[in-house]
Tab-separated table of C-alpha atoms in Angstrom:
chain	number	residue	atom	x	y	z
J	1	UNK	CA	-0.003	0.018	0.163
J	2	UNK	CA	1.269	3.471	-0.342
J	3	UNK	CA	-0.504	7.109	0.331
J	4	UNK	CA	-0.937	9.451	-2.876
J	5	UNK	CA	-0.163	13.410	-2.351
J	6	UNK	CA	-1.634	15.447	-5.185
J	7	UNK	CA	1.373	17.547	-7.006
J	8	UNK	CA	-1.275	20.772	-7.044
J	9	UNK	CA	-1.733	20.188	-3.282
J	10	UNK	CA	2.326	19.940	-2.760
J	11	UNK	CA	3.582	22.792	-4.990
J	12	UNK	CA	2.856	25.674	-2.405
J	13	UNK	CA	4.067	23.711	0.257
J	14	UNK	CA	7.394	23.054	-1.493
J	15	UNK	CA	7.813	26.494	-2.722
J	16	UNK	CA	7.327	27.693	0.673
J	17	UNK	CA	10.068	25.651	2.346
J	18	UNK	CA	12.389	26.625	-0.761
J	19	UNK	CA	11.881	30.411	-0.009
J	20	UNK	CA	12.284	29.858	3.602
J	21	UNK	CA	15.368	27.823	3.044
J	22	UNK	CA	13.904	25.029	5.276
J	23	UNK	CA	12.952	21.343	5.311
J	24	UNK	CA	9.858	19.390	4.464
J	25	UNK	CA	8.037	17.729	7.045
J	26	UNK	CA	5.914	14.581	6.605
J	27	UNK	CA	3.264	14.418	9.685
J	28	UNK	CA	0.979	11.612	10.913
J	29	UNK	CA	-1.033	12.779	13.600
J	30	UNK	CA	-4.619	14.295	13.064
J	31	UNK	CA	-4.249	12.976	9.122
J	32	UNK	CA	-1.348	12.230	7.084
J	33	UNK	CA	0.291	15.637	5.551
J	34	UNK	CA	3.345	17.554	4.539
J	35	UNK	CA	4.320	21.342	5.545
J	36	UNK	CA	7.074	23.484	5.614
J	37	UNK	CA	9.330	23.225	8.572
J	38	UNK	CA	8.802	27.480	8.428
J	39	UNK	CA	5.462	28.656	7.141
J	40	UNK	CA	2.763	31.351	7.080
J	41	UNK	CA	0.150	30.947	9.869
J	42	UNK	CA	-3.554	31.607	9.417
J	43	UNK	CA	-5.178	33.356	12.548
J	44	UNK	CA	-6.073	30.478	14.400
J	45	UNK	CA	-2.303	29.356	14.582
J	46	UNK	CA	-2.719	26.565	11.970
J	47	UNK	CA	0.034	26.323	9.257
J	48	UNK	CA	-1.700	28.137	6.196
J	49	UNK	CA	0.126	25.654	3.725
J	50	UNK	CA	-0.511	21.989	4.224
J	51	UNK	CA	-0.801	18.948	1.758
J	52	UNK	CA	-2.759	16.060	2.634
J	53	UNK	CA	-2.728	12.475	1.477
J	54	UNK	CA	-5.578	11.632	-0.309
J	55	UNK	CA	-7.867	10.121	1.936
J	56	UNK	CA	-6.350	11.146	5.276
J	57	UNK	CA	-7.564	14.617	5.667
J	58	UNK	CA	-9.508	14.907	8.703
J	59	UNK	CA	-11.055	18.196	7.636
J	60	UNK	CA	-13.081	16.230	4.612
J	61	UNK	CA	-12.694	12.556	5.217
J	62	UNK	CA	-14.488	10.563	7.995
J	63	UNK	CA	-12.242	10.032	10.965
J	64	UNK	CA	-12.601	6.016	11.264
J	65	UNK	CA	-11.319	5.978	7.182
J	66	UNK	CA	-8.482	8.271	7.141
J	67	UNK	CA	-7.216	6.814	10.747
J	68	UNK	CA	-7.205	3.264	9.296
J	69	UNK	CA	-5.892	4.486	6.105
J	70	UNK	CA	-2.933	6.120	8.129
J	71	UNK	CA	-2.626	3.404	10.467
J	72	UNK	CA	-2.094	0.895	7.683
J	73	UNK	CA	0.330	2.547	5.859
J	74	UNK	CA	2.350	3.993	9.034
J	75	UNK	CA	1.399	2.273	12.080
J	76	UNK	CA	-0.411	3.825	15.141
J	77	UNK	CA	2.256	6.072	16.480
J	78	UNK	CA	2.322	9.920	15.356
J	79	UNK	CA	5.524	10.989	14.070
J	80	UNK	CA	7.325	13.436	11.950
J	81	UNK	CA	9.930	12.997	9.496
J	82	UNK	CA	12.533	15.857	7.756
J	83	UNK	CA	13.125	15.937	4.401
J	84	UNK	CA	15.717	18.083	2.189
J	85	UNK	CA	13.425	20.233	0.120
J	86	UNK	CA	16.144	20.907	-2.408
J	87	UNK	CA	15.933	17.338	-3.329
J	88	UNK	CA	15.122	16.977	-7.260
J	89	UNK	CA	12.357	14.937	-6.168
J	90	UNK	CA	10.525	17.876	-4.890
J	91	UNK	CA	11.897	19.736	-7.613
J	92	UNK	CA	10.243	17.421	-10.259
J	93	UNK	CA	6.781	17.781	-8.509
J	94	UNK	CA	6.887	21.410	-8.221
J	95	UNK	CA	7.906	22.068	-11.696
J	96	UNK	CA	6.757	19.339	-13.764
J	97	UNK	CA	3.482	17.916	-12.290
J	98	UNK	CA	4.067	14.982	-10.757
J	99	UNK	CA	2.480	13.654	-7.947
J	100	UNK	CA	3.892	11.831	-4.652
J	101	UNK	CA	3.276	8.734	-3.304
J	102	UNK	CA	4.883	7.747	-0.171
J	103	UNK	CA	4.905	4.179	0.989
J	104	UNK	CA	6.497	2.573	4.297
J	105	UNK	CA	7.951	-0.317	5.964
J	106	UNK	CA	8.682	-0.775	9.666
J	107	UNK	CA	12.628	0.622	8.958
J	108	UNK	CA	12.205	3.241	6.116
J	109	UNK	CA	9.981	5.657	4.145
J	110	UNK	CA	9.961	5.811	0.342
J	111	UNK	CA	9.241	8.797	-2.118
J	112	UNK	CA	8.504	8.330	-5.787
J	113	UNK	CA	7.220	11.036	-8.181
J	114	UNK	CA	4.489	9.356	-10.005
J	115	UNK	CA	2.331	10.573	-12.861
J	116	UNK	CA	-1.126	9.719	-12.478
J	117	UNK	CA	-3.430	10.834	-15.439
């Protein structure tokens, strides 16, 4: 199994990380999402640019659905994994219109740029 992140959702997050010269963070807690280490905040304090995995957005997906998908791919514990925003993979998503597929084992997380039609 793997999770899909739409390139159109990721572009503002990647651009923000590059503009702020900081890392990207893959987070599993209330959903599964990417955000920039340093980012613009909404009045509520929540980060403005967040890219959720398809099916793992607690704002639109029922709790039991997104929770089970997140648990199936990443286990039950919450986490944050940091990635270099200047990596060629993220530039491909930003500039070439690719999506991102994320899969995990008990020891590693794999990121792949994919073309979804």
